[in-house]
Short mmCIF file of C-alpha atoms in Angstrom, two decimals:
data_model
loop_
_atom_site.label_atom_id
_atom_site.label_comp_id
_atom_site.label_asym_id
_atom_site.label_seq_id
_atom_site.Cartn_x
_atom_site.Cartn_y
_atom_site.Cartn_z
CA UNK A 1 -27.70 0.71 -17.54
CA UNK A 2 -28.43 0.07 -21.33
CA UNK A 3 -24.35 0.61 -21.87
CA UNK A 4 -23.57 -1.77 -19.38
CA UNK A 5 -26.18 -4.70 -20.34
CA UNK A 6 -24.27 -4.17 -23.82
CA UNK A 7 -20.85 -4.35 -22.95
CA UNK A 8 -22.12 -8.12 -20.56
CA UNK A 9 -23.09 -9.62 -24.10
CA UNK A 10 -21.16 -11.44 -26.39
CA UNK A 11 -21.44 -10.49 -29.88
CA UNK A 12 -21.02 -13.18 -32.52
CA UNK A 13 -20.88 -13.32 -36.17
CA UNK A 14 -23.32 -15.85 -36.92
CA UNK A 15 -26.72 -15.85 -38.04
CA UNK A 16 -28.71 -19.05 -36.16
CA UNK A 17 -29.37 -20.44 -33.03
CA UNK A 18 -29.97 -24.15 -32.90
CA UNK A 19 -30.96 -26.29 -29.57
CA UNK A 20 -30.24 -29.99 -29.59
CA UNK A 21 -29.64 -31.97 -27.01
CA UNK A 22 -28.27 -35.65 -26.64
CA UNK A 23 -30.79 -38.42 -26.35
CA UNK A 24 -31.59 -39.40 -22.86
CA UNK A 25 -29.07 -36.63 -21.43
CA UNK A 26 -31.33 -36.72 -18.37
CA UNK A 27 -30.26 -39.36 -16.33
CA UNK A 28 -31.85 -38.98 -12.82
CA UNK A 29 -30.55 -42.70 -11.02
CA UNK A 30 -32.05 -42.24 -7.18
CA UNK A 31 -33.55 -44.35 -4.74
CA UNK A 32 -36.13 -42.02 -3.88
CA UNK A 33 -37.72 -39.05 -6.13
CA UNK A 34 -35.89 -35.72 -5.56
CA UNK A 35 -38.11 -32.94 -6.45
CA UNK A 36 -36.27 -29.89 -7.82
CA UNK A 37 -37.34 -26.64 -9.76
CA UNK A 38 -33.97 -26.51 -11.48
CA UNK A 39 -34.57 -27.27 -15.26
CA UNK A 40 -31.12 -26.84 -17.14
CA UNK A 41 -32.61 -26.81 -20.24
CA UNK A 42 -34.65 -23.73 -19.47
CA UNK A 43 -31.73 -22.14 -17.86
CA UNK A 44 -29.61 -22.75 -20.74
CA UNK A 45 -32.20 -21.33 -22.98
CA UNK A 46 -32.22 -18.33 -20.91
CA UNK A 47 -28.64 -17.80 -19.90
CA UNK A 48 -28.28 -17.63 -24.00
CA UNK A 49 -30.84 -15.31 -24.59
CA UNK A 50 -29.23 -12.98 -22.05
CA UNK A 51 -25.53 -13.36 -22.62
CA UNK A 52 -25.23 -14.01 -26.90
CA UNK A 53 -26.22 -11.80 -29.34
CA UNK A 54 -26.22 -13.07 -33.16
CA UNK A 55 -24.83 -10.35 -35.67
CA UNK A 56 -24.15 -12.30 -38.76
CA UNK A 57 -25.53 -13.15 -42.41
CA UNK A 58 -24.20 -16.83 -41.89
CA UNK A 59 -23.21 -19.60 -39.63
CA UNK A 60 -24.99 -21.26 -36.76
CA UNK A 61 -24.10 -21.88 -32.93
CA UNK A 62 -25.19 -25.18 -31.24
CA UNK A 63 -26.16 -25.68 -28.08
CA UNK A 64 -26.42 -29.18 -27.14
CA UNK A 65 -26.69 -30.67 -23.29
CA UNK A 66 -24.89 -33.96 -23.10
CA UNK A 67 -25.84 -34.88 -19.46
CA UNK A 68 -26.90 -33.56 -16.99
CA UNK A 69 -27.33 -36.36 -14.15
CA UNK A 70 -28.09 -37.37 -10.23
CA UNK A 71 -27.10 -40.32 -8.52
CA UNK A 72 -27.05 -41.65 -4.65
CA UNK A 73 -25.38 -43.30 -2.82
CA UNK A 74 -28.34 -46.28 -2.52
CA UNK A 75 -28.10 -47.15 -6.28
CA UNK A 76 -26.19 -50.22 -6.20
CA UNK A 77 -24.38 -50.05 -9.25
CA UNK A 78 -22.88 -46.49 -8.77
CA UNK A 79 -21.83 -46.96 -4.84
CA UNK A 80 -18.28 -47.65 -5.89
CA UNK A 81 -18.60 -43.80 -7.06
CA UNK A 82 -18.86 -42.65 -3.73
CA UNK A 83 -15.59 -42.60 -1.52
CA UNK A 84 -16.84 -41.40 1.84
CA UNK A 85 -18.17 -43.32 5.02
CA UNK A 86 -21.89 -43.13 5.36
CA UNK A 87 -24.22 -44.34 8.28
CA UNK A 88 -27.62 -46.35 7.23
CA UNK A 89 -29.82 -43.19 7.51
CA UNK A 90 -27.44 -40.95 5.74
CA UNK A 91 -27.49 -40.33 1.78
CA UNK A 92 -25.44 -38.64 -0.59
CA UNK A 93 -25.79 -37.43 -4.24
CA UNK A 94 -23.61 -36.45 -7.25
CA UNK A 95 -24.68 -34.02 -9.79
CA UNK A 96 -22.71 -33.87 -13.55
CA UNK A 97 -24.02 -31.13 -16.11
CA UNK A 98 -22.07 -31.18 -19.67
CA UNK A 99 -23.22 -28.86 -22.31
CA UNK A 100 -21.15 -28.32 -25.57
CA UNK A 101 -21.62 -25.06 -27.48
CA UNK A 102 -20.20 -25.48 -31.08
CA UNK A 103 -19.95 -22.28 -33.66
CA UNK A 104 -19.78 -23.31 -37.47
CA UNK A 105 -19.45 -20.73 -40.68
CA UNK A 106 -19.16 -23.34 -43.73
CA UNK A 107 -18.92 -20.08 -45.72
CA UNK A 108 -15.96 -18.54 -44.00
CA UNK A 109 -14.67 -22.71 -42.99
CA UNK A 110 -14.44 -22.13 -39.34
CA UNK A 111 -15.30 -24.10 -36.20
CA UNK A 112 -14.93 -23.28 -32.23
CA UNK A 113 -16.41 -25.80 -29.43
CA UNK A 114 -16.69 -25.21 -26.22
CA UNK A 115 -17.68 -28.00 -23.30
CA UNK A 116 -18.25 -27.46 -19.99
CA UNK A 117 -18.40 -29.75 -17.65
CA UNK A 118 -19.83 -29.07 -13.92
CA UNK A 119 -19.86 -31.70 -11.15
CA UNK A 120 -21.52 -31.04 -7.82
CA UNK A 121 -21.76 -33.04 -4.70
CA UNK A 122 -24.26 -33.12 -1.38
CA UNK A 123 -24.15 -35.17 1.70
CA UNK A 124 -26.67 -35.70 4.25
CA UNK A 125 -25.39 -37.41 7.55
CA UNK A 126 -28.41 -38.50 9.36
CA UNK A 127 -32.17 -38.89 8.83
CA UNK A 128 -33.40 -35.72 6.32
CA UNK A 129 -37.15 -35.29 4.49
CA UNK A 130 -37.05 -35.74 1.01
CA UNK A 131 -38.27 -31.86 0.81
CA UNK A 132 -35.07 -30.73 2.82
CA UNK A 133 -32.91 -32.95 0.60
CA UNK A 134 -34.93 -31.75 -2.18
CA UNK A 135 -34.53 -28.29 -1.13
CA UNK A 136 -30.22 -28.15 -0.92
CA UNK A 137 -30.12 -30.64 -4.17
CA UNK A 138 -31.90 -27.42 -6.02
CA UNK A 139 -29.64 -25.21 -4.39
CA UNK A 140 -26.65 -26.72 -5.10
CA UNK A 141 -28.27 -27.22 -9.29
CA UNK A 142 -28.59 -23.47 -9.29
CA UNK A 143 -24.65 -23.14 -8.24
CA UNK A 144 -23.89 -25.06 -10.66
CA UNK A 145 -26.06 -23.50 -13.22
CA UNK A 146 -24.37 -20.22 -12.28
CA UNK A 147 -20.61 -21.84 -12.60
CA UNK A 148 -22.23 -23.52 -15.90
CA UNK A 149 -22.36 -19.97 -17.51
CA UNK A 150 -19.52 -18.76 -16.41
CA UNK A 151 -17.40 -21.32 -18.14
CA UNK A 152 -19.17 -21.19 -21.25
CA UNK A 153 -18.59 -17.03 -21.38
CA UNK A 154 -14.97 -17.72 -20.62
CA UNK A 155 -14.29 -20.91 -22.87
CA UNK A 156 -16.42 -18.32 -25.75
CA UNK A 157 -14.06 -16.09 -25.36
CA UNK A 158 -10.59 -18.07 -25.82
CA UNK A 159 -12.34 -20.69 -28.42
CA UNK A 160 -14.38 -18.61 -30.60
CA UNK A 161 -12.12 -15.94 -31.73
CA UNK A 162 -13.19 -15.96 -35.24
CA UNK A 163 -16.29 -15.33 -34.11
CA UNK A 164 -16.42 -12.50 -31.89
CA UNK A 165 -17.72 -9.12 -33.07
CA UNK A 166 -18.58 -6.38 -31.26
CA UNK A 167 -22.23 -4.46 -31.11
CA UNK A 168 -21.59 -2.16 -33.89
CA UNK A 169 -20.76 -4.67 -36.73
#
């Protein structure tokens, strides 16, 4: 098990992890309060801790959310956003997480960056409790939190070249 947890990580040759995140990257815009568990920032936390291992003696990696967002359909000034037909009791919601992980070694004078960008969407035709909404709108966050890491492993692994090591290094 040990040998296949080790082989999961990425291994990169940099010494510091630093968390910084835009200001006001959490932009909730909804007409009524949605109530989710999902907290990206915790997850992100997290899915680094478990994925990225720091071998180095220099360099730092970034990781900085740049939004992460819901909107419905009954803000006025985002219903132009929304292309589909919806009856008076019916709702819907978009969902945008970007995060931008950026590896720097002044020493050795190399950069990567990856973004990721995840959109999500959810539709309720007819009359639904905030708690059901609630319920499938933290759903659907956790999907995207999954997708979320999987583009981040893949664009680490095509953008930060000089930066991969493996475990024994």
């Amino acid at each position: 098990i040990n040998y296949l947890l080790a082989i999961d990580k990425i291994y990169l040759d940099l010494l510091n992890i630093k968390y910084e995140n835009e200001d006001n990257f959490k932009k909730y815009e909804t007409s009524t309060q949605i109530l989710v568990d999902t907290d990206l920032e915790k997850d992100l936390h997290n899915w680094v801790k478990e994925n990225i291992v720091l071998k180095g003696n220099s360099g730092e990696l970034t990781v900085k959310i740049i939004e992460e967002s819901i909107i419905d359909s009954f803000v006025e000034e985002h219903r132009k956003k929304f292309n589909i037909f919806l009856s008076k009791d019916s709702i819907a919601y978009k969902i945008n997480f970007k995060v931008k992980i950026i590896a720097e070694n002044k020493k050795n004078n190399s950069k990567g960056e990856v973004l990721s960008i995840v959109k999500g969407e959810k539709t309720f035709l007819g009359g639904f409790s905030i708690n059901d909404r609630s319920k499938a709108i933290d759903e659907l966050m956790n999907n995207m939190v999954r997708r979320l890491g999987v583009n981040l492993r893949n664009g680490i692994h095509t953008e930060f070249r000089d930066f991969i090591t493996n475990k024994y290094n």
